[in-house]
XYZ file of C-alpha atoms in Angstrom:
711
model
C 273.627 79.742 174.199
C 275.192 82.928 173.626
C 272.673 85.688 173.835
C 271.727 87.825 176.782
C 268.600 89.165 176.890
C 266.641 91.087 180.213
C 262.794 90.686 180.646
C 260.638 94.037 181.187
C 257.313 93.798 181.462
C 255.108 96.410 179.977
C 251.507 96.064 180.185
C 248.229 94.000 180.384
C 245.767 94.202 178.665
C 242.326 91.768 178.607
C 242.536 87.509 177.514
C 244.315 87.448 174.334
C 243.964 84.595 171.165
C 246.715 83.520 169.380
C 248.433 85.984 166.672
C 246.997 89.465 168.365
C 250.094 91.534 168.520
C 252.041 93.025 166.303
C 254.798 95.595 166.067
C 253.840 98.888 163.878
C 256.996 99.565 161.037
C 259.636 101.696 162.364
C 259.630 105.282 161.407
C 263.780 105.478 161.375
C 266.503 103.071 160.929
C 266.861 102.325 165.005
C 263.697 103.908 166.097
C 261.415 102.142 168.511
C 258.068 101.050 167.020
C 254.626 101.242 168.357
C 252.752 98.058 169.441
C 248.981 96.823 168.615
C 247.275 94.264 170.642
C 243.711 93.109 170.692
C 241.822 91.232 173.090
C 239.052 89.215 174.204
C 237.024 91.993 175.379
C 237.182 93.367 171.619
C 239.727 96.185 172.806
C 242.109 97.154 169.927
C 244.916 99.134 171.704
C 248.234 100.548 170.301
C 251.102 102.010 172.624
C 254.379 103.182 172.563
C 257.250 103.046 175.318
C 258.643 106.697 176.464
C 261.021 106.213 179.366
C 259.818 102.913 180.135
C 256.904 103.880 181.176
C 253.704 102.676 178.493
C 252.034 105.376 176.803
C 248.766 104.525 175.159
C 248.232 105.861 171.365
C 244.343 104.885 170.947
C 242.815 102.346 172.511
C 239.129 101.365 170.832
C 235.622 100.359 172.284
C 234.568 97.038 174.053
C 233.134 94.421 171.651
C 232.953 90.821 170.303
C 235.939 88.960 170.996
C 239.063 89.272 168.513
C 240.751 86.296 166.876
C 243.303 87.254 164.717
C 245.199 90.640 163.968
C 247.461 91.496 160.906
C 248.961 94.438 159.370
C 248.627 95.627 155.413
C 248.907 98.758 153.372
C 249.184 99.386 149.291
C 251.944 97.459 148.227
C 255.480 98.804 148.332
C 254.479 101.676 151.249
C 254.799 100.653 154.763
C 252.383 97.836 156.055
C 251.381 100.482 159.188
C 247.149 99.585 158.450
C 245.901 97.351 161.506
C 243.187 94.371 160.252
C 241.316 92.603 163.263
C 238.703 89.925 163.011
C 235.685 89.154 165.099
C 232.989 86.940 164.552
C 232.839 87.233 160.619
C 233.635 90.460 160.589
C 236.905 92.365 159.657
C 237.711 95.838 160.451
C 240.526 98.113 159.419
C 242.263 100.896 161.713
C 244.920 103.771 160.796
C 247.991 103.828 162.816
C 246.470 106.615 164.311
C 243.242 104.721 165.255
C 240.978 106.036 162.671
C 238.645 103.093 161.273
C 238.596 102.771 157.720
C 236.898 99.651 156.965
C 233.976 97.451 158.496
C 233.942 94.461 155.830
C 231.005 91.691 156.894
C 232.165 88.112 155.343
C 228.864 86.803 155.460
C 229.965 83.274 157.403
C 228.190 81.039 159.062
C 231.071 80.290 161.527
C 233.600 82.929 162.987
C 236.761 83.776 161.683
C 239.940 82.005 162.783
C 242.798 82.664 160.935
C 242.958 86.035 158.505
C 246.240 87.216 156.168
C 246.065 90.819 154.456
C 248.207 91.229 151.156
C 247.755 94.586 149.489
C 244.244 94.973 148.208
C 243.623 91.023 149.127
C 242.368 89.525 152.224
C 242.396 85.976 152.880
C 240.025 84.906 155.741
C 239.663 81.295 157.253
C 236.794 79.883 159.053
C 236.516 76.165 160.799
C 236.965 74.299 156.804
C 236.177 77.096 154.548
C 239.056 79.729 152.787
C 237.458 82.742 151.573
C 239.533 85.166 148.979
C 238.461 89.057 148.554
C 239.760 91.642 146.374
C 238.579 95.333 147.495
C 236.151 93.546 149.394
C 234.606 91.690 145.983
C 234.298 87.591 146.494
C 236.905 85.716 144.296
C 238.089 82.597 145.475
C 236.657 79.620 147.565
C 237.580 76.154 148.717
C 236.473 73.864 151.211
C 239.252 72.279 153.151
C 238.942 68.446 154.340
C 240.030 69.256 157.933
C 240.090 72.296 160.038
C 242.135 75.258 159.144
C 244.481 76.509 161.922
C 245.932 79.522 160.114
C 246.412 80.690 156.389
C 249.558 82.651 154.534
C 250.200 84.057 151.526
C 253.311 83.673 149.417
C 253.556 86.776 146.768
C 257.106 87.637 144.831
C 258.663 88.177 141.198
C 259.400 84.525 140.771
C 255.565 83.509 140.892
C 252.848 84.694 138.830
C 249.911 84.761 141.022
C 249.726 84.620 144.785
C 249.848 81.307 146.674
C 247.941 81.201 149.910
C 248.711 77.956 152.278
C 246.684 76.436 154.371
C 247.854 74.668 157.929
C 245.124 72.033 157.988
C 244.816 69.782 161.437
C 245.247 66.562 159.591
C 248.651 67.276 159.627
C 248.795 68.741 156.070
C 249.889 71.952 154.638
C 247.552 72.783 151.485
C 248.558 74.709 148.623
C 245.828 76.657 146.557
C 245.578 78.022 143.208
C 242.451 80.019 143.201
C 239.732 77.838 144.242
C 241.466 74.518 143.556
C 244.305 72.905 145.638
C 247.838 72.928 143.581
C 249.135 70.160 146.392
C 249.398 69.402 149.838
C 252.601 68.845 151.999
C 252.860 66.156 154.751
C 254.152 67.449 157.829
C 255.027 65.520 161.301
C 252.424 66.984 162.979
C 249.155 68.966 163.202
C 250.426 72.793 162.400
C 249.123 74.847 164.334
C 251.121 78.386 163.162
C 252.556 79.340 159.471
C 254.925 82.791 158.952
C 256.676 83.503 155.733
C 260.120 83.612 156.564
C 262.273 86.637 155.347
C 258.785 88.556 154.063
C 259.683 88.082 150.214
C 260.468 84.732 149.399
C 259.211 81.118 148.550
C 260.209 79.761 152.468
C 257.357 79.147 155.191
C 257.998 78.005 158.637
C 255.406 75.952 160.607
C 255.263 75.135 163.901
C 252.717 72.032 165.255
C 250.698 71.116 168.341
C 252.996 68.867 169.275
C 256.378 71.484 169.169
C 258.063 71.069 165.969
C 259.126 73.591 163.836
C 260.097 73.167 160.125
C 260.797 75.403 157.060
C 259.035 74.556 153.692
C 259.948 75.859 150.281
C 257.094 76.295 148.021
C 257.378 75.939 144.225
C 254.592 75.864 141.711
C 254.194 72.460 141.446
C 255.481 71.260 144.612
C 257.196 71.929 148.138
C 260.740 70.770 149.857
C 261.374 70.602 153.628
C 264.165 72.406 154.236
C 264.801 71.245 157.886
C 262.854 70.383 160.893
C 263.289 70.857 164.387
C 262.329 67.382 166.734
C 259.999 68.324 169.929
C 263.084 65.824 171.969
C 262.701 67.460 175.524
C 259.251 67.633 175.487
C 258.315 71.243 175.486
C 254.508 72.484 174.484
C 253.330 73.378 171.189
C 253.811 76.047 168.934
C 251.568 79.162 169.327
C 253.906 81.974 167.673
C 256.736 82.268 165.455
C 258.184 84.896 163.757
C 262.204 85.818 162.312
C 264.145 88.873 162.793
C 267.534 89.328 163.412
C 267.806 89.450 167.385
C 271.876 88.113 167.557
C 272.863 90.878 164.578
C 274.966 88.532 162.580
C 272.536 89.874 159.538
C 271.263 86.261 159.409
C 267.222 86.324 160.365
C 266.863 84.368 163.921
C 264.138 82.386 164.520
C 262.003 83.567 167.427
C 258.988 80.808 169.060
C 256.151 81.139 171.773
C 254.931 77.525 172.540
C 252.183 77.084 174.729
C 253.511 75.930 177.929
C 255.419 79.704 178.124
C 258.740 78.392 177.057
C 260.415 81.369 174.850
C 263.230 80.769 172.510
C 265.474 81.804 170.017
C 267.421 79.731 167.131
C 270.262 80.794 165.569
C 272.234 79.472 162.633
C 275.033 78.239 162.756
C 278.097 78.113 159.814
C 276.671 74.945 158.350
C 273.038 76.783 158.011
C 271.358 74.566 160.825
C 269.135 76.055 163.391
C 270.559 75.611 166.962
C 269.279 77.187 169.959
C 270.604 80.451 171.096
C 268.264 81.514 173.875
C 265.487 80.215 175.986
C 263.067 81.713 178.594
C 260.292 80.455 180.644
C 257.199 82.747 181.435
C 254.380 81.536 183.781
C 251.695 80.790 180.746
C 251.203 80.548 177.301
C 252.648 82.655 174.748
C 250.241 83.830 172.075
C 252.167 86.262 170.027
C 256.061 86.853 169.224
C 257.742 89.922 167.192
C 261.074 90.896 166.939
C 261.538 94.649 166.859
C 262.550 97.728 168.594
C 260.213 98.818 171.772
C 261.629 100.061 174.881
C 264.575 102.221 173.735
C 265.980 102.955 170.612
C 269.020 101.067 169.263
C 268.317 97.739 171.795
C 266.825 95.172 169.829
C 264.136 93.093 171.997
C 261.716 90.327 171.541
C 258.448 91.039 172.941
C 255.704 88.921 173.903
C 252.073 88.818 174.440
C 250.521 85.411 176.989
C 247.265 84.505 177.338
C 246.256 86.696 180.092
C 247.620 90.023 178.080
C 250.367 90.854 179.812
C 252.849 92.353 177.055
C 256.566 91.353 177.543
C 260.109 92.303 175.930
C 263.143 90.469 176.463
C 265.262 93.385 175.737
C 269.634 93.554 174.579
C 269.409 96.452 177.029
C 271.348 95.700 180.242
C 269.285 96.250 183.151
C 271.751 95.512 185.744
C 274.400 97.229 187.375
C 277.069 94.816 188.829
C 278.188 95.905 192.528
C 280.738 95.117 194.500
C 281.549 94.848 198.110
C 281.443 98.153 200.231
C 280.232 99.666 196.433
C 277.225 102.426 196.146
C 274.621 101.407 193.177
C 273.507 104.777 192.286
C 269.585 104.900 191.435
C 269.071 107.330 188.014
C 265.935 109.838 188.470
C 264.357 107.957 186.365
C 263.984 104.763 188.140
C 263.928 106.673 191.827
C 260.379 108.218 190.060
C 258.957 104.745 188.606
C 259.923 102.931 192.101
C 257.568 106.182 193.548
C 255.606 105.610 190.762
C 254.894 102.021 191.635
C 254.623 102.688 195.304
C 252.215 105.211 195.154
C 250.067 102.670 193.023
C 250.342 100.178 195.260
C 249.146 101.784 197.823
C 246.004 102.799 195.719
C 245.441 99.553 194.873
C 245.332 98.141 198.435
C 242.869 100.988 199.242
C 240.733 99.955 196.840
C 240.594 96.552 197.741
C 239.793 97.187 201.165
C 236.918 99.502 200.122
C 235.583 96.545 197.355
C 235.889 93.969 200.044
C 234.152 96.042 202.880
C 231.192 97.095 199.923
C 231.069 93.161 199.332
C 230.292 92.129 202.870
C 227.803 94.973 203.259
C 225.990 93.487 199.765
C 226.371 89.719 200.773
C 224.535 90.229 204.145
C 221.373 92.573 202.628
C 218.414 90.870 201.629
C 217.906 92.285 198.606
C 221.456 92.237 196.582
C 221.667 89.427 193.804
C 225.075 87.526 193.767
C 226.462 87.639 190.417
C 228.648 84.640 189.067
C 231.786 86.111 188.130
C 232.990 84.962 184.457
C 236.328 83.488 183.585
C 238.116 82.164 180.680
C 239.719 78.990 180.551
C 242.006 77.566 177.626
C 242.119 73.647 177.563
C 243.959 71.563 175.417
C 243.462 67.561 175.406
C 245.903 65.537 173.144
C 247.207 62.531 172.543
C 251.061 62.471 172.742
C 252.905 60.209 170.669
C 255.663 59.722 172.547
C 254.247 58.309 175.606
C 250.562 57.210 174.330
C 249.281 59.542 177.103
C 246.774 62.437 176.488
C 247.791 65.656 178.060
C 245.181 67.798 179.545
C 246.105 71.512 180.131
C 243.977 74.146 181.878
C 245.375 77.900 182.170
C 242.443 80.162 183.585
C 243.078 84.052 183.548
C 243.194 84.123 187.093
C 244.865 81.763 189.974
C 243.605 78.408 190.211
C 242.270 77.236 193.880
C 241.403 73.140 192.882
C 240.743 71.227 189.895
C 238.733 67.979 190.416
C 239.138 64.951 187.847
C 235.508 62.346 187.486
C 236.162 59.704 184.841
C 233.761 57.060 184.036
C 236.386 54.776 182.678
C 239.334 53.563 183.812
C 242.219 55.920 183.314
C 245.807 55.931 184.838
C 247.066 59.285 185.937
C 250.763 59.339 185.259
C 253.395 62.226 187.035
C 254.178 65.290 185.483
C 257.233 66.995 186.374
C 255.850 70.524 185.965
C 253.185 69.950 187.664
C 253.429 71.121 191.665
C 249.716 70.839 192.946
C 248.807 68.179 195.596
C 246.935 64.983 194.315
C 244.858 63.446 196.699
C 242.556 60.556 195.393
C 238.825 59.597 196.629
C 237.166 55.739 196.833
C 235.071 55.256 193.974
C 231.995 52.862 193.791
C 232.684 51.543 190.184
C 229.819 48.952 189.556
C 226.089 50.853 190.356
C 227.303 54.407 188.865
C 230.215 53.840 186.779
C 232.589 56.161 188.582
C 236.773 55.298 188.156
C 238.032 57.654 189.013
C 237.737 61.132 191.541
C 240.802 63.287 191.902
C 241.179 66.519 193.515
C 244.410 68.767 192.294
C 244.700 71.309 195.442
C 246.999 74.491 193.422
C 250.004 76.276 195.128
C 249.135 80.057 195.194
C 249.118 82.019 192.012
C 249.203 78.866 189.759
C 247.812 79.540 186.930
C 248.189 77.101 184.179
C 248.139 73.218 184.939
C 249.062 69.934 183.511
C 248.578 66.541 183.506
C 248.738 63.197 181.783
C 246.691 60.233 181.815
C 246.662 57.381 180.017
C 243.699 55.332 178.516
C 242.180 51.478 177.657
C 241.527 50.812 174.170
C 237.891 49.590 174.235
C 236.944 51.409 177.437
C 234.975 55.034 176.308
C 233.767 56.911 178.093
C 233.832 61.364 179.509
C 236.883 62.826 181.579
C 235.292 65.428 183.278
C 237.298 68.037 184.907
C 235.828 70.625 187.465
C 237.614 73.681 187.669
C 237.452 76.233 190.515
C 239.649 79.733 190.658
C 240.180 81.924 193.261
C 237.484 83.986 192.937
C 234.397 85.098 195.003
C 231.857 84.091 195.618
C 232.932 80.602 194.536
C 232.452 79.253 191.209
C 233.061 76.422 189.171
C 233.581 75.580 185.479
C 233.066 71.840 184.367
C 234.658 70.939 180.920
C 234.260 67.353 179.291
C 236.987 65.248 177.043
C 235.928 62.125 175.051
C 238.177 58.973 175.496
C 237.173 57.360 172.571
C 237.120 53.452 171.840
C 240.428 53.259 170.304
C 241.878 56.421 171.980
C 245.552 55.799 171.578
C 244.831 55.550 167.892
C 247.180 58.659 166.022
C 246.299 59.471 162.152
C 249.422 59.028 159.572
C 250.200 60.081 156.326
C 250.560 55.661 155.321
C 250.909 52.426 156.395
C 253.396 49.727 155.971
C 250.922 47.395 153.672
C 253.316 44.446 153.975
C 252.271 43.365 157.296
C 249.696 40.857 158.037
C 246.214 42.015 157.960
C 242.898 41.215 159.392
C 239.869 42.781 158.041
C 236.648 43.537 159.062
C 233.557 44.273 156.108
C 230.056 46.103 157.275
C 227.521 46.390 154.583
C 224.264 47.453 155.441
C 221.748 50.535 154.504
C 223.696 52.990 155.749
C 224.453 56.757 154.445
C 228.039 58.233 154.082
C 227.274 60.681 156.651
C 226.058 57.898 159.229
C 229.078 55.560 158.842
C 231.131 58.650 159.358
C 229.524 59.716 162.477
C 230.277 56.241 163.524
C 234.351 56.433 162.707
C 234.112 60.146 164.742
C 232.878 58.095 167.648
C 235.417 55.480 167.344
C 238.934 57.454 166.645
C 240.491 60.707 167.646
C 241.878 63.467 164.818
C 238.682 62.455 162.535
C 237.103 65.582 161.344
C 233.412 65.823 162.146
C 232.538 67.179 158.638
C 231.563 64.840 156.219
C 234.476 64.599 153.919
C 233.736 65.556 150.144
C 233.317 62.618 147.536
C 231.892 59.193 147.573
C 234.420 57.368 149.647
C 237.422 58.380 152.156
C 240.458 56.227 153.226
C 242.327 57.290 156.830
C 245.123 55.626 158.335
C 246.184 55.217 161.870
C 248.763 54.010 163.921
C 248.501 52.961 167.751
C 250.874 55.055 169.722
C 251.303 52.351 172.468
C 251.812 49.275 170.015
C 252.852 50.535 167.005
C 250.093 48.740 165.207
C 248.300 50.018 162.572
C 244.507 50.962 161.171
C 243.333 51.674 157.838
C 240.196 52.355 157.412
C 237.961 52.921 153.703
C 234.385 53.671 153.486
C 231.266 55.055 151.215
C 228.052 55.172 151.442
C 226.376 51.490 152.216
C 230.168 49.750 152.994
C 233.083 50.073 155.046
C 236.386 48.297 155.222
C 238.875 48.099 157.887
C 241.887 46.629 157.987
C 244.815 46.283 160.695
C 247.419 43.632 162.173
C 246.114 43.715 165.370
C 243.046 41.554 166.208
C 242.181 43.825 169.467
C 241.551 46.898 167.259
C 239.123 45.097 164.764
C 237.409 43.631 168.207
C 237.023 46.635 169.434
C 235.928 48.414 165.776
C 233.519 45.062 165.257
C 231.554 45.476 168.914
C 231.445 49.767 168.940
C 230.110 49.940 165.095
C 227.738 46.927 165.735
C 226.347 48.809 169.040
C 226.164 52.436 167.089
C 224.042 50.745 164.086
C 221.787 48.981 166.326
C 221.200 52.459 168.108
C 220.159 53.548 164.830
C 218.003 50.596 163.839
C 220.126 49.553 161.048
C 221.128 45.815 159.934
C 224.388 45.463 159.410
C 226.119 42.450 157.388
C 229.565 41.775 159.473
C 232.107 39.370 157.720
C 235.823 39.298 159.047
C 239.265 37.655 157.474
C 241.465 36.735 160.458
C 244.828 36.128 159.855
C 247.016 33.758 162.350
C 250.147 35.414 161.343
C 248.950 38.764 162.743
C 249.069 37.499 166.408
C 252.938 36.563 166.692
C 253.259 39.543 164.693
C 251.678 41.672 167.713
C 253.386 39.512 170.027
C 256.424 40.327 168.611
C 255.905 44.133 168.929
C 255.021 43.764 172.172
C 257.845 41.339 173.539
C 260.069 44.337 173.410
C 258.534 46.965 175.699
C 257.448 43.737 177.982
C 260.619 42.735 177.955
C 262.147 46.025 179.311
C 258.933 46.824 181.447
C 259.936 43.119 183.285
C 263.396 43.982 183.824
C 262.368 47.354 185.572
C 260.455 45.941 187.804
C 263.139 43.211 188.551
C 266.060 46.172 189.045
C 263.540 48.349 191.386
C 262.894 45.278 193.676
C 266.483 44.616 194.061
C 266.929 48.334 194.878
C 266.187 47.938 198.825
C 268.123 44.903 199.585
C 271.326 46.097 197.831
C 271.033 49.389 199.808
C 270.705 47.688 202.805
C 273.863 45.533 201.632
C 275.775 48.386 200.777
C 274.984 49.905 204.616
C 275.633 46.721 206.249
C 279.543 46.241 204.345
C 280.309 50.250 204.176
C 280.850 50.120 200.119
C 279.439 48.377 196.877
C 283.271 47.679 195.846
C 282.073 43.794 196.569
C 278.940 43.543 194.160
C 279.169 42.716 190.246
C 278.944 45.211 188.126
C 275.432 44.737 187.341
C 274.556 45.224 191.115
C 276.297 48.167 191.140
C 274.964 50.150 188.198
C 271.486 49.572 189.357
C 272.432 51.109 193.139
C 274.049 53.919 190.957
C 270.979 54.180 188.533
C 268.183 54.013 191.626
C 266.922 57.578 191.529
C 266.669 57.208 187.617
C 265.142 53.418 188.303
C 262.879 54.556 190.717
C 261.674 57.806 189.010
C 260.779 55.900 185.995
C 259.068 53.105 187.914
C 256.787 55.912 189.372
C 256.064 57.498 186.160
C 254.387 54.769 184.457
C 252.558 52.833 187.382
C 250.764 50.492 185.721
C 252.888 49.613 182.730
C 252.973 46.294 183.051
C 249.440 45.674 184.044
C 248.347 47.316 180.686
C 250.822 45.199 178.665
C 249.293 41.807 180.622
C 245.835 43.438 179.919
C 246.197 43.807 176.142
C 247.887 40.167 175.115
C 244.785 38.961 177.649
C 242.809 40.901 175.385
C 244.611 39.498 172.267
C 244.108 35.817 173.189
C 240.555 36.422 174.138
C 239.769 38.212 170.869
C 241.738 35.678 169.026
C 239.561 32.923 169.479
C 236.379 34.756 170.113
C 236.345 35.271 166.211
C 237.059 31.309 166.125
C 233.478 31.226 168.391
C 235.302 29.578 170.943
C 235.233 30.962 174.747
C 238.644 30.565 176.443
C 238.401 32.582 179.420
C 238.601 30.022 181.617
C 242.379 29.078 180.282
C 243.409 33.229 181.407
C 244.946 32.227 184.439
C 247.176 29.747 182.965
C 248.094 32.627 180.553
C 249.049 34.931 183.460
C 251.052 32.020 184.805
C 253.708 31.964 182.107
C 253.520 35.701 181.803
C 254.576 35.733 185.290
C 257.911 33.828 183.764
C 257.948 35.392 180.792
C 259.707 33.705 177.470
C 258.857 34.831 174.238
C 258.620 31.597 172.464
C 256.545 29.772 175.129
C 253.914 32.859 175.124
C 253.878 31.942 171.122
C 253.523 28.118 171.700
C 250.779 28.818 174.402
C 248.663 30.824 171.814
C 249.011 28.526 168.905
C 248.251 25.453 171.054
C 245.397 26.979 173.080
């Protein structure tokens, strides 16, 4: 980490979407660049910086929310025309603010990704990709899953433009005209694409689970150059740019994440990316650009955040160091800046007082009507692969006062380091009205972003509701709902191990392809809501908690499910038959159960269970060992194992606190496995569950396997 950058805040606009801020090309070699940024109020603002102040170049009138921005222009000329999309409309502006294009794409859904190259315009809306040349329709493609971003390769080696789509099903799709040329599997759902060095065949991608990679796109296939894992559990990637900020002649990679982290990756001598700089902003970074903005000859990383702050991290030194007794002389420029800020602050305080008085008067009047203040929420509910928990992130444009969580299914709340809110739980009566969780988070002042972690139990499905109340007058609250699915801990994967012992579930009945697809969407996360094209479809999943797997293949009139975990098959069978009954559809259900799969699943649970039992045992010993240590004055007389427990006590307690019900969950899974194994044989073994729990309390894998075989 040898790069030093200093933070400067420039301007605040409205709430922004991903990739809606760009730097216009510079006029001279080291000249400052103008900034164009678009927000949810539909306003496109272009400004430059003079003497540290933002000077507007132009500002458009409010309108529909702007979802994306790109720069374009004729091939071979500076790319300084600004294109923005809102709804299904694309508009073009010159760098002076004159509108020269209004193009209606006539799509049923809003455009969420766009790329401009010369006379070619590429737009995507949910599952649909369209290519226009000179505003005339050229190509069309229907993707198998939601399209998150698009970019386009154009260089001498490639005979034509090559569009690349980032799709939610962990795939980059490379198109040729209106056909799929091939696809590239990536380690997570890709959220953003960026060309590496404007001309070339290499594309940078970022995923929603925080991984970054570089792929080289060929005519017939692609090669992954490198990938950076997200070991430190930082946020998902929202924006990427490449720019030589270090000044070593090699383009560095600038990354913005949804937890507010800004990173700069440089390249070492072996051409591997290494982290050179990191800075954390208080809200998600929606756009990032490298260039020269504040002062000529000083490069900087420019970021735009969710609430519309444009912030620069500049190479220009900001602080003057002073020793004891030294005087720091302020330049006239800084003095006038401070005076201007003081005057502005006084004006704002007067305005606030006037506003308060006015509100008090109107609130007491009998004719005044109270208007509900509208505020936007940016929320994300995703399954984290590493610890098999759901991460719920909520970001509001003003400070959050409190958050109430309510769930009609049993879920565990896990500890999150970044979360400083105070949580309190209320008693719930779960039986009559199915209320299993009521938790209130009271946030500290100026908290605009809150992150929570919850873990669900497979087989128990329902809704998690979040009631968000910001610090606004009059008090208002918005409710967001998140579905917890029957197989909620499963995640989509590209392939599975076919060698494992598998249990099979087959369904045959008078149902359509769309009906069985809607049932699978109801059961499993990460399945596209739109019915897939074609006659049949296969999806692969793995269980993030246990590592077991599931294959689902279905078409009109029949469905086949294979899994190495009997409990997964049991849950699917119950839920699918319930859904079919609701539609009054008769199902013919058949099973093939493999006895080997039970011992295989128990062997997969074994290391996790052993680790948790050992952790619980160590935590139980900590208090007694500490007492002995105090009594004896030191811990030298203890055996090394106990000394180690004392040394590690803080970490052990922290880990135990983070996973409050981990052991209970594992016991629950083994109990379900036991009941499900005999359920398929037509036996009810619920009376033997107490004997099973006794064996688990004195856990030994062989005696557990024997109990399963003998019962």
